[in-house]
mmCIF file of C-alpha atoms in Angstrom:
data_model
loop_
_atom_site.group_PDB
_atom_site.id
_atom_site.type_symbol
_atom_site.label_atom_id
_atom_site.label_comp_id
_atom_site.label_asym_id
_atom_site.label_seq_id
_atom_site.Cartn_x
_atom_site.Cartn_y
_atom_site.Cartn_z
ATOM 1 C CA UNK A 1 -42.655 -42.770 -24.115
ATOM 2 C CA UNK A 2 -41.022 -43.572 -21.099
ATOM 3 C CA UNK A 3 -43.765 -43.178 -17.905
ATOM 4 C CA UNK A 4 -42.193 -45.102 -15.149
ATOM 5 C CA UNK A 5 -38.714 -43.427 -14.131
ATOM 6 C CA UNK A 6 -37.740 -46.305 -12.086
ATOM 7 C CA UNK A 7 -35.145 -48.852 -13.224
ATOM 8 C CA UNK A 8 -34.099 -52.634 -12.133
ATOM 9 C CA UNK A 9 -31.943 -54.655 -12.273
ATOM 10 C CA UNK A 10 -31.214 -57.878 -14.643
ATOM 11 C CA UNK A 11 -30.786 -60.213 -11.287
ATOM 12 C CA UNK A 12 -34.076 -58.516 -10.229
ATOM 13 C CA UNK A 13 -35.706 -59.636 -14.022
ATOM 14 C CA UNK A 14 -34.450 -62.825 -12.780
ATOM 15 C CA UNK A 15 -37.086 -63.216 -9.465
ATOM 16 C CA UNK A 16 -39.449 -61.271 -11.141
ATOM 17 C CA UNK A 17 -39.511 -63.919 -13.000
ATOM 18 C CA UNK A 18 -39.371 -66.747 -10.499
ATOM 19 C CA UNK A 19 -41.616 -64.946 -8.455
ATOM 20 C CA UNK A 20 -44.476 -64.898 -11.604
ATOM 21 C CA UNK A 21 -43.737 -68.973 -11.944
ATOM 22 C CA UNK A 22 -44.285 -69.453 -7.804
ATOM 23 C CA UNK A 23 -47.667 -67.765 -8.368
ATOM 24 C CA UNK A 24 -49.539 -69.763 -10.757
ATOM 25 C CA UNK A 25 -48.121 -73.142 -9.221
ATOM 26 C CA UNK A 26 -51.567 -73.268 -8.034
ATOM 27 C CA UNK A 27 -52.412 -73.958 -12.310
ATOM 28 C CA UNK A 28 -51.170 -77.822 -11.905
ATOM 29 C CA UNK A 29 -54.859 -78.888 -10.291
ATOM 30 C CA UNK A 30 -56.506 -77.348 -13.840
ATOM 31 C CA UNK A 31 -54.229 -80.436 -16.347
ATOM 32 C CA UNK A 32 -53.144 -83.424 -13.398
ATOM 33 C CA UNK A 33 -56.611 -84.551 -13.778
ATOM 34 C CA UNK A 34 -55.939 -84.595 -17.984
ATOM 35 C CA UNK A 35 -52.310 -85.743 -17.601
ATOM 36 C CA UNK A 36 -52.334 -87.770 -15.069
ATOM 37 C CA UNK A 37 -48.953 -89.172 -14.206
ATOM 38 C CA UNK A 38 -47.171 -87.967 -17.529
ATOM 39 C CA UNK A 39 -47.429 -84.999 -16.099
ATOM 40 C CA UNK A 40 -44.261 -83.978 -15.142
ATOM 41 C CA UNK A 41 -43.622 -85.070 -19.335
ATOM 42 C CA UNK A 42 -46.153 -82.668 -20.543
ATOM 43 C CA UNK A 43 -43.966 -80.176 -18.540
ATOM 44 C CA UNK A 44 -40.831 -80.102 -18.947
ATOM 45 C CA UNK A 45 -42.033 -80.176 -23.042
ATOM 46 C CA UNK A 46 -43.715 -77.287 -22.607
ATOM 47 C CA UNK A 47 -40.580 -75.659 -20.506
ATOM 48 C CA UNK A 48 -39.149 -76.852 -23.557
ATOM 49 C CA UNK A 49 -41.303 -74.093 -26.493
ATOM 50 C CA UNK A 50 -41.485 -71.476 -23.760
ATOM 51 C CA UNK A 51 -37.905 -71.961 -23.878
ATOM 52 C CA UNK A 52 -37.716 -71.124 -27.639
ATOM 53 C CA UNK A 53 -40.878 -68.272 -27.152
ATOM 54 C CA UNK A 54 -38.233 -66.951 -24.405
ATOM 55 C CA UNK A 55 -34.982 -67.185 -26.842
ATOM 56 C CA UNK A 56 -38.011 -65.487 -29.547
ATOM 57 C CA UNK A 57 -38.834 -62.484 -26.959
ATOM 58 C CA UNK A 58 -35.792 -61.842 -26.093
ATOM 59 C CA UNK A 59 -34.360 -61.524 -30.159
ATOM 60 C CA UNK A 60 -37.360 -59.467 -30.351
ATOM 61 C CA UNK A 61 -36.125 -56.589 -27.729
ATOM 62 C CA UNK A 62 -32.547 -56.549 -29.353
ATOM 63 C CA UNK A 63 -34.006 -55.347 -33.014
ATOM 64 C CA UNK A 64 -36.329 -52.862 -31.407
ATOM 65 C CA UNK A 65 -34.068 -51.725 -27.571
ATOM 66 C CA UNK A 66 -35.212 -49.823 -25.368
ATOM 67 C CA UNK A 67 -39.531 -50.654 -25.775
ATOM 68 C CA UNK A 68 -42.814 -51.719 -24.142
ATOM 69 C CA UNK A 69 -44.497 -53.814 -26.157
ATOM 70 C CA UNK A 70 -46.953 -51.066 -26.499
ATOM 71 C CA UNK A 71 -44.363 -48.637 -28.586
ATOM 72 C CA UNK A 72 -43.215 -52.120 -30.178
ATOM 73 C CA UNK A 73 -46.718 -52.983 -31.666
ATOM 74 C CA UNK A 74 -46.658 -48.978 -33.076
ATOM 75 C CA UNK A 75 -42.991 -50.118 -34.861
ATOM 76 C CA UNK A 76 -43.886 -52.963 -36.528
ATOM 77 C CA UNK A 77 -47.515 -52.633 -37.079
ATOM 78 C CA UNK A 78 -48.631 -49.697 -37.305
ATOM 79 C CA UNK A 79 -50.251 -46.638 -35.921
ATOM 80 C CA UNK A 80 -54.228 -48.850 -35.929
ATOM 81 C CA UNK A 81 -52.917 -52.272 -36.397
ATOM 82 C CA UNK A 82 -50.470 -51.712 -33.053
ATOM 83 C CA UNK A 83 -53.117 -49.823 -31.509
ATOM 84 C CA UNK A 84 -55.611 -52.607 -31.464
ATOM 85 C CA UNK A 85 -53.175 -55.754 -31.017
ATOM 86 C CA UNK A 86 -52.237 -53.482 -27.787
ATOM 87 C CA UNK A 87 -55.884 -53.533 -26.553
ATOM 88 C CA UNK A 88 -55.244 -56.819 -27.073
ATOM 89 C CA UNK A 89 -52.267 -56.923 -24.964
ATOM 90 C CA UNK A 90 -53.502 -54.482 -22.537
ATOM 91 C CA UNK A 91 -57.333 -56.352 -21.414
ATOM 92 C CA UNK A 92 -55.129 -60.250 -21.753
ATOM 93 C CA UNK A 93 -53.053 -58.095 -18.524
ATOM 94 C CA UNK A 94 -56.591 -56.903 -16.953
ATOM 95 C CA UNK A 95 -58.148 -60.139 -17.633
ATOM 96 C CA UNK A 96 -54.928 -62.448 -15.574
ATOM 97 C CA UNK A 97 -55.266 -60.108 -12.864
ATOM 98 C CA UNK A 98 -59.106 -60.191 -12.446
ATOM 99 C CA UNK A 99 -58.261 -63.783 -13.029
ATOM 100 C CA UNK A 100 -55.874 -64.337 -10.292
ATOM 101 C CA UNK A 101 -57.805 -62.060 -7.844
ATOM 102 C CA UNK A 102 -60.650 -64.369 -8.052
ATOM 103 C CA UNK A 103 -58.341 -67.444 -7.723
ATOM 104 C CA UNK A 104 -56.723 -67.021 -4.996
ATOM 105 C CA UNK A 105 -60.387 -66.121 -2.794
ATOM 106 C CA UNK A 106 -62.152 -68.804 -4.399
ATOM 107 C CA UNK A 107 -58.897 -71.324 -2.860
ATOM 108 C CA UNK A 108 -58.779 -69.268 1.114
ATOM 109 C CA UNK A 109 -62.842 -69.386 0.802
ATOM 110 C CA UNK A 110 -63.234 -73.235 0.495
ATOM 111 C CA UNK A 111 -59.882 -74.751 2.250
ATOM 112 C CA UNK A 112 -59.245 -72.137 5.030
ATOM 113 C CA UNK A 113 -61.377 -69.736 5.740
ATOM 114 C CA UNK A 114 -65.199 -71.314 4.262
ATOM 115 C CA UNK A 115 -67.256 -69.068 6.110
ATOM 116 C CA UNK A 116 -65.931 -66.189 4.954
ATOM 117 C CA UNK A 117 -66.951 -64.355 0.924
ATOM 118 C CA UNK A 118 -64.928 -64.710 -1.812
ATOM 119 C CA UNK A 119 -65.634 -59.550 -1.738
ATOM 120 C CA UNK A 120 -63.508 -59.707 1.520
ATOM 121 C CA UNK A 121 -60.629 -61.383 0.573
ATOM 122 C CA UNK A 122 -60.871 -59.866 -2.746
ATOM 123 C CA UNK A 123 -61.151 -56.316 -0.614
ATOM 124 C CA UNK A 124 -58.176 -57.407 0.832
ATOM 125 C CA UNK A 125 -55.194 -58.602 -1.986
ATOM 126 C CA UNK A 126 -57.087 -55.086 -4.040
ATOM 127 C CA UNK A 127 -56.286 -52.569 -1.813
ATOM 128 C CA UNK A 128 -52.444 -54.562 -0.892
ATOM 129 C CA UNK A 129 -51.726 -54.257 -4.955
ATOM 130 C CA UNK A 130 -53.117 -50.478 -5.465
ATOM 131 C CA UNK A 131 -50.622 -49.574 -3.188
ATOM 132 C CA UNK A 132 -47.765 -51.782 -4.214
ATOM 133 C CA UNK A 133 -48.619 -51.147 -7.846
ATOM 134 C CA UNK A 134 -48.901 -46.614 -6.999
ATOM 135 C CA UNK A 135 -45.425 -47.551 -5.517
ATOM 136 C CA UNK A 136 -43.455 -48.275 -9.132
ATOM 137 C CA UNK A 137 -41.290 -51.003 -10.483
ATOM 138 C CA UNK A 138 -38.595 -50.503 -8.219
ATOM 139 C CA UNK A 139 -40.836 -50.545 -5.062
ATOM 140 C CA UNK A 140 -42.510 -54.601 -6.793
ATOM 141 C CA UNK A 141 -38.339 -55.575 -7.654
ATOM 142 C CA UNK A 142 -37.753 -55.010 -3.423
ATOM 143 C CA UNK A 143 -40.984 -57.428 -2.599
ATOM 144 C CA UNK A 144 -40.305 -60.209 -5.190
ATOM 145 C CA UNK A 145 -37.086 -61.061 -4.280
ATOM 146 C CA UNK A 146 -37.671 -62.512 -1.083
ATOM 147 C CA UNK A 147 -40.485 -64.331 -1.226
ATOM 148 C CA UNK A 148 -39.346 -66.042 -4.481
ATOM 149 C CA UNK A 149 -36.443 -67.553 -2.181
ATOM 150 C CA UNK A 150 -37.680 -67.959 0.469
ATOM 151 C CA UNK A 151 -40.708 -69.950 -1.559
ATOM 152 C CA UNK A 152 -37.617 -72.290 -3.447
ATOM 153 C CA UNK A 153 -36.256 -72.810 0.380
ATOM 154 C CA UNK A 154 -39.585 -74.188 1.568
ATOM 155 C CA UNK A 155 -40.344 -76.295 -1.552
ATOM 156 C CA UNK A 156 -37.210 -77.986 -1.464
ATOM 157 C CA UNK A 157 -37.930 -78.147 2.720
ATOM 158 C CA UNK A 158 -41.649 -79.880 2.127
ATOM 159 C CA UNK A 159 -40.546 -82.879 -0.863
ATOM 160 C CA UNK A 160 -37.979 -83.802 1.509
ATOM 161 C CA UNK A 161 -39.928 -83.932 4.674
ATOM 162 C CA UNK A 162 -43.014 -85.994 2.263
ATOM 163 C CA UNK A 163 -39.992 -88.649 1.612
ATOM 164 C CA UNK A 164 -41.782 -91.651 3.601
ATOM 165 C CA UNK A 165 -44.786 -90.294 1.860
ATOM 166 C CA UNK A 166 -43.116 -90.317 -1.744
ATOM 167 C CA UNK A 167 -44.527 -94.306 -3.755
ATOM 168 C CA UNK A 168 -42.798 -93.546 -6.712
ATOM 169 C CA UNK A 169 -45.184 -96.529 -8.529
ATOM 170 C CA UNK A 170 -47.638 -93.033 -8.563
ATOM 171 C CA UNK A 171 -46.110 -92.302 -11.491
ATOM 172 C CA UNK A 172 -46.850 -95.170 -13.150
ATOM 173 C CA UNK A 173 -47.609 -96.433 -16.037
ATOM 174 C CA UNK A 174 -46.060 -94.100 -18.393
ATOM 175 C CA UNK A 175 -46.988 -92.287 -21.493
ATOM 176 C CA UNK A 176 -50.464 -93.580 -21.627
ATOM 177 C CA UNK A 177 -52.403 -90.877 -22.050
ATOM 178 C CA UNK A 178 -53.741 -89.352 -26.364
ATOM 179 C CA UNK A 179 -52.750 -87.390 -28.656
ATOM 180 C CA UNK A 180 -55.656 -84.408 -27.939
ATOM 181 C CA UNK A 181 -54.881 -84.904 -23.239
ATOM 182 C CA UNK A 182 -50.980 -84.186 -24.210
ATOM 183 C CA UNK A 183 -51.340 -81.109 -26.132
ATOM 184 C CA UNK A 184 -54.612 -79.883 -23.607
ATOM 185 C CA UNK A 185 -51.346 -80.183 -21.350
ATOM 186 C CA UNK A 186 -48.734 -78.670 -23.054
ATOM 187 C CA UNK A 187 -51.379 -75.606 -23.638
ATOM 188 C CA UNK A 188 -52.564 -75.147 -19.997
ATOM 189 C CA UNK A 189 -48.323 -75.042 -19.046
ATOM 190 C CA UNK A 190 -47.332 -72.673 -22.169
ATOM 191 C CA UNK A 191 -49.492 -70.420 -21.767
ATOM 192 C CA UNK A 192 -50.328 -69.753 -17.661
ATOM 193 C CA UNK A 193 -47.073 -70.865 -16.046
ATOM 194 C CA UNK A 194 -44.714 -70.224 -19.040
ATOM 195 C CA UNK A 195 -45.826 -68.264 -21.209
ATOM 196 C CA UNK A 196 -47.185 -65.325 -19.424
ATOM 197 C CA UNK A 197 -43.586 -64.551 -19.122
ATOM 198 C CA UNK A 198 -44.206 -61.978 -21.792
ATOM 199 C CA UNK A 199 -45.581 -59.725 -19.564
ATOM 200 C CA UNK A 200 -41.821 -58.513 -19.018
ATOM 201 C CA UNK A 201 -41.632 -56.448 -22.097
ATOM 202 C CA UNK A 202 -43.856 -54.099 -20.528
ATOM 203 C CA UNK A 203 -40.437 -53.797 -18.176
ATOM 204 C CA UNK A 204 -37.385 -55.064 -20.081
ATOM 205 C CA UNK A 205 -37.278 -51.227 -20.992
ATOM 206 C CA UNK A 206 -36.604 -50.454 -16.993
ATOM 207 C CA UNK A 207 -33.414 -52.651 -16.586
ATOM 208 C CA UNK A 208 -30.410 -50.785 -16.172
ATOM 209 C CA UNK A 209 -27.916 -53.517 -16.880
ATOM 210 C CA UNK A 210 -29.775 -54.929 -20.647
ATOM 211 C CA UNK A 211 -26.539 -56.631 -21.704
ATOM 212 C CA UNK A 212 -27.865 -58.985 -19.228
ATOM 213 C CA UNK A 213 -31.351 -59.016 -19.827
ATOM 214 C CA UNK A 214 -31.115 -62.495 -20.893
ATOM 215 C CA UNK A 215 -28.796 -64.149 -19.528
ATOM 216 C CA UNK A 216 -31.153 -63.692 -16.152
ATOM 217 C CA UNK A 217 -34.416 -64.439 -17.930
ATOM 218 C CA UNK A 218 -32.631 -67.725 -19.367
ATOM 219 C CA UNK A 219 -31.749 -68.462 -15.513
ATOM 220 C CA UNK A 220 -35.542 -66.985 -14.046
ATOM 221 C CA UNK A 221 -36.819 -69.447 -16.411
ATOM 222 C CA UNK A 222 -34.863 -72.397 -15.506
ATOM 223 C CA UNK A 223 -34.510 -71.643 -11.674
ATOM 224 C CA UNK A 224 -38.848 -70.697 -11.814
ATOM 225 C CA UNK A 225 -38.911 -74.621 -14.383
ATOM 226 C CA UNK A 226 -36.918 -76.498 -11.790
ATOM 227 C CA UNK A 227 -38.857 -75.639 -9.017
ATOM 228 C CA UNK A 228 -42.552 -76.277 -10.809
ATOM 229 C CA UNK A 229 -40.815 -79.731 -11.652
ATOM 230 C CA UNK A 230 -40.702 -80.573 -8.412
ATOM 231 C CA UNK A 231 -43.835 -79.621 -6.828
ATOM 232 C CA UNK A 232 -45.308 -81.776 -9.165
ATOM 233 C CA UNK A 233 -43.156 -84.773 -8.578
ATOM 234 C CA UNK A 234 -44.176 -84.311 -5.111
ATOM 235 C CA UNK A 235 -47.596 -83.728 -5.477
ATOM 236 C CA UNK A 236 -47.869 -87.140 -7.381
ATOM 237 C CA UNK A 237 -45.881 -89.631 -5.613
ATOM 238 C CA UNK A 238 -47.253 -88.213 -2.129
ATOM 239 C CA UNK A 239 -50.798 -88.356 -3.560
ATOM 240 C CA UNK A 240 -51.079 -89.533 -6.460
ATOM 241 C CA UNK A 241 -53.074 -88.590 -9.196
ATOM 242 C CA UNK A 242 -56.454 -86.796 -7.961
ATOM 243 C CA UNK A 243 -59.726 -86.554 -10.506
ATOM 244 C CA UNK A 244 -60.910 -83.522 -9.337
ATOM 245 C CA UNK A 245 -60.266 -79.532 -11.538
ATOM 246 C CA UNK A 246 -60.875 -77.764 -8.393
ATOM 247 C CA UNK A 247 -58.285 -79.691 -5.889
ATOM 248 C CA UNK A 248 -55.320 -78.240 -4.713
ATOM 249 C CA UNK A 249 -52.771 -80.927 -4.421
ATOM 250 C CA UNK A 250 -49.470 -78.434 -3.675
ATOM 251 C CA UNK A 251 -52.229 -77.364 -0.292
ATOM 252 C CA UNK A 252 -53.270 -81.338 0.274
ATOM 253 C CA UNK A 253 -49.613 -82.508 0.419
ATOM 254 C CA UNK A 254 -48.948 -80.121 2.919
ATOM 255 C CA UNK A 255 -51.116 -82.000 5.643
ATOM 256 C CA UNK A 256 -49.632 -85.604 5.312
ATOM 257 C CA UNK A 257 -46.541 -83.698 7.157
ATOM 258 C CA UNK A 258 -46.431 -85.470 10.981
ATOM 259 C CA UNK A 259 -42.854 -85.016 12.328
ATOM 260 C CA UNK A 260 -43.282 -86.891 15.829
ATOM 261 C CA UNK A 261 -46.140 -84.003 16.534
ATOM 262 C CA UNK A 262 -43.940 -81.122 16.447
ATOM 263 C CA UNK A 263 -44.000 -80.498 12.891
ATOM 264 C CA UNK A 264 -47.518 -80.020 12.013
ATOM 265 C CA UNK A 265 -50.011 -78.302 9.502
ATOM 266 C CA UNK A 266 -47.573 -76.933 7.359
ATOM 267 C CA UNK A 267 -50.661 -76.314 5.071
ATOM 268 C CA UNK A 268 -51.460 -73.003 6.434
ATOM 269 C CA UNK A 269 -47.885 -71.929 5.908
ATOM 270 C CA UNK A 270 -48.321 -73.238 2.145
ATOM 271 C CA UNK A 271 -51.230 -71.010 2.081
ATOM 272 C CA UNK A 272 -49.716 -67.889 3.035
ATOM 273 C CA UNK A 273 -47.100 -68.572 1.362
ATOM 274 C CA UNK A 274 -49.212 -69.492 -2.075
ATOM 275 C CA UNK A 275 -51.902 -65.605 -0.956
ATOM 276 C CA UNK A 276 -47.476 -63.910 -1.614
ATOM 277 C CA UNK A 277 -47.325 -66.216 -4.712
ATOM 278 C CA UNK A 278 -50.038 -64.976 -5.527
ATOM 279 C CA UNK A 279 -50.423 -61.556 -5.451
ATOM 280 C CA UNK A 280 -46.744 -61.735 -6.214
ATOM 281 C CA UNK A 281 -48.770 -62.313 -10.440
ATOM 282 C CA UNK A 282 -51.854 -60.085 -9.392
ATOM 283 C CA UNK A 283 -48.424 -56.539 -9.049
ATOM 284 C CA UNK A 284 -46.897 -57.584 -12.027
ATOM 285 C CA UNK A 285 -50.037 -57.547 -14.053
ATOM 286 C CA UNK A 286 -51.506 -54.667 -12.642
ATOM 287 C CA UNK A 287 -48.500 -52.077 -12.968
ATOM 288 C CA UNK A 288 -47.984 -53.734 -17.094
ATOM 289 C CA UNK A 289 -52.162 -52.842 -17.610
ATOM 290 C CA UNK A 290 -51.885 -50.441 -16.114
ATOM 291 C CA UNK A 291 -48.377 -48.787 -17.324
ATOM 292 C CA UNK A 292 -49.810 -50.155 -20.763
ATOM 293 C CA UNK A 293 -53.087 -48.267 -20.643
ATOM 294 C CA UNK A 294 -51.253 -44.746 -19.967
ATOM 295 C CA UNK A 295 -48.474 -45.632 -22.874
ATOM 296 C CA UNK A 296 -51.514 -46.280 -25.380
ATOM 297 C CA UNK A 297 -53.585 -43.376 -24.256
ATOM 298 C CA UNK A 298 -50.060 -40.607 -24.058
ATOM 299 C CA UNK A 299 -50.373 -39.549 -19.916
ATOM 300 C CA UNK A 300 -47.798 -38.374 -18.282
ATOM 301 C CA UNK A 301 -48.304 -40.927 -14.923
ATOM 302 C CA UNK A 302 -49.970 -44.073 -15.294
ATOM 303 C CA UNK A 303 -50.616 -43.673 -10.885
ATOM 304 C CA UNK A 304 -53.589 -42.716 -11.424
ATOM 305 C CA UNK A 305 -55.837 -45.070 -13.275
ATOM 306 C CA UNK A 306 -54.411 -47.604 -10.844
ATOM 307 C CA UNK A 307 -57.429 -47.122 -8.449
ATOM 308 C CA UNK A 308 -60.363 -47.397 -11.179
ATOM 309 C CA UNK A 309 -58.873 -50.350 -13.186
ATOM 310 C CA UNK A 310 -57.938 -52.500 -10.303
ATOM 311 C CA UNK A 311 -61.708 -51.715 -8.542
ATOM 312 C CA UNK A 312 -63.240 -52.490 -12.209
ATOM 313 C CA UNK A 313 -61.471 -55.767 -11.630
ATOM 314 C CA UNK A 314 -62.252 -56.461 -8.308
ATOM 315 C CA UNK A 315 -65.652 -55.995 -9.218
ATOM 316 C CA UNK A 316 -65.812 -57.554 -11.773
ATOM 317 C CA UNK A 317 -63.975 -61.052 -10.408
ATOM 318 C CA UNK A 318 -66.420 -61.521 -7.750
ATOM 319 C CA UNK A 319 -69.260 -61.724 -11.427
ATOM 320 C CA UNK A 320 -67.271 -63.651 -13.336
ATOM 321 C CA UNK A 321 -67.236 -67.614 -12.515
ATOM 322 C CA UNK A 322 -69.893 -68.899 -10.286
ATOM 323 C CA UNK A 323 -67.870 -71.697 -8.835
ATOM 324 C CA UNK A 324 -64.105 -72.459 -8.500
ATOM 325 C CA UNK A 325 -64.775 -75.768 -10.703
ATOM 326 C CA UNK A 326 -65.819 -73.609 -13.283
ATOM 327 C CA UNK A 327 -62.673 -70.931 -13.124
ATOM 328 C CA UNK A 328 -60.553 -74.304 -12.992
ATOM 329 C CA UNK A 329 -62.228 -75.113 -16.150
ATOM 330 C CA UNK A 330 -62.051 -72.023 -17.552
ATOM 331 C CA UNK A 331 -58.199 -72.404 -16.965
ATOM 332 C CA UNK A 332 -58.208 -75.844 -18.379
ATOM 333 C CA UNK A 333 -60.086 -76.169 -21.404
ATOM 334 C CA UNK A 334 -60.630 -72.417 -22.665
ATOM 335 C CA UNK A 335 -58.325 -70.021 -21.656
ATOM 336 C CA UNK A 336 -55.214 -71.862 -23.212
ATOM 337 C CA UNK A 337 -56.563 -71.485 -26.633
ATOM 338 C CA UNK A 338 -56.702 -67.705 -26.559
ATOM 339 C CA UNK A 339 -53.881 -67.471 -24.909
ATOM 340 C CA UNK A 340 -51.965 -68.362 -27.691
ATOM 341 C CA UNK A 341 -52.800 -65.245 -28.710
ATOM 342 C CA UNK A 342 -50.766 -62.154 -27.108
ATOM 343 C CA UNK A 343 -47.624 -64.465 -25.747
ATOM 344 C CA UNK A 344 -47.063 -66.403 -29.198
ATOM 345 C CA UNK A 345 -48.494 -65.362 -32.292
ATOM 346 C CA UNK A 346 -48.287 -61.697 -31.543
ATOM 347 C CA UNK A 347 -44.274 -61.818 -30.231
ATOM 348 C CA UNK A 348 -43.179 -63.752 -33.009
ATOM 349 C CA UNK A 349 -45.672 -61.895 -35.913
ATOM 350 C CA UNK A 350 -43.963 -58.671 -34.635
ATOM 351 C CA UNK A 351 -40.224 -60.697 -35.112
ATOM 352 C CA UNK A 352 -40.716 -61.727 -38.455
ATOM 353 C CA UNK A 353 -41.611 -57.760 -39.256
ATOM 354 C CA UNK A 354 -39.359 -56.435 -37.225
ATOM 355 C CA UNK A 355 -36.440 -58.150 -39.721
ATOM 356 C CA UNK A 356 -38.054 -58.245 -42.701
ATOM 357 C CA UNK A 357 -37.597 -54.087 -41.529
ATOM 358 C CA UNK A 358 -34.414 -54.260 -40.636
ATOM 359 C CA UNK A 359 -33.467 -55.627 -43.909
ATOM 360 C CA UNK A 360 -35.198 -53.145 -45.849
ATOM 361 C CA UNK A 361 -33.321 -50.690 -43.939
ATOM 362 C CA UNK A 362 -30.106 -52.188 -44.266
ATOM 363 C CA UNK A 363 -30.224 -52.653 -48.879
ATOM 364 C CA UNK A 364 -31.486 -48.854 -49.124
ATOM 365 C CA UNK A 365 -28.594 -48.176 -46.760
#
């Protein structure tokens, strides 16, 4: 069922993947307090794991081409179990959308506008999300590249401007965390910045040059992962390791920049860029949630359900956590365990079943 009539190129897909990973850079605060100086090692290991997962995703769309994850679930798991699994996926898309509403609202109300209620931020972002998602995947794909490129340039520029603030001994000692901390850190990084790439199962079928999907998807993962590693190392070199889960080093580090009293207050620019980054992530997951819902309900278009789904999400995001520290704890300890189900277990199961069915068909033929 092809509800989305718009198309994107594989290069636009690459930028969407980069944008998604950039929208997750704030979660570095979730693990720095756990994995400390070894966060960069945990990141590299998580990146390798995600590379294997992405190869799995690519193999699955090769076996079942031109289908969204909702359709793949029906093909592999059957009509009824497939629907149950699809509902889990749709809920997951929606939950990530809701969590990021709250995440960026808490960030702004904590660090920039303490007198402003989070409802104001959530409302503004929600309205923008409804507008962009209703415009379709082509509009979203045109918006993301300049944001993604600008974020990469800013990340490199900040790293250079902060060089005189670096203490390279902050990364020492190496390999001091225990196995439990290592596993927790890998869980967080695989589940959030990298594993969430599975959301593009809802967009792969809209790519025109499908023969280039694998190449451009891996490019997006590599560029996004390299930027994330740069940010982690920069923050550790400049600030050391924060002890609190709700400290945002990517924002705090910008306060250190002062070039002859001319280039200062870079944290405001960082906050604006982070807002655009998280908005991109919100829009991607919102699009996937509404498109998945429309496919499951066999609707002709998804545009009529965008507003209700976003509004319900906005309301829920206000009440889901008592404070930002609660969301940080949830993101570091609970969410990563659950996220492995839709991001790892279900796709692997689909791949095994798809391969099995293909072998059976080959034997019959």
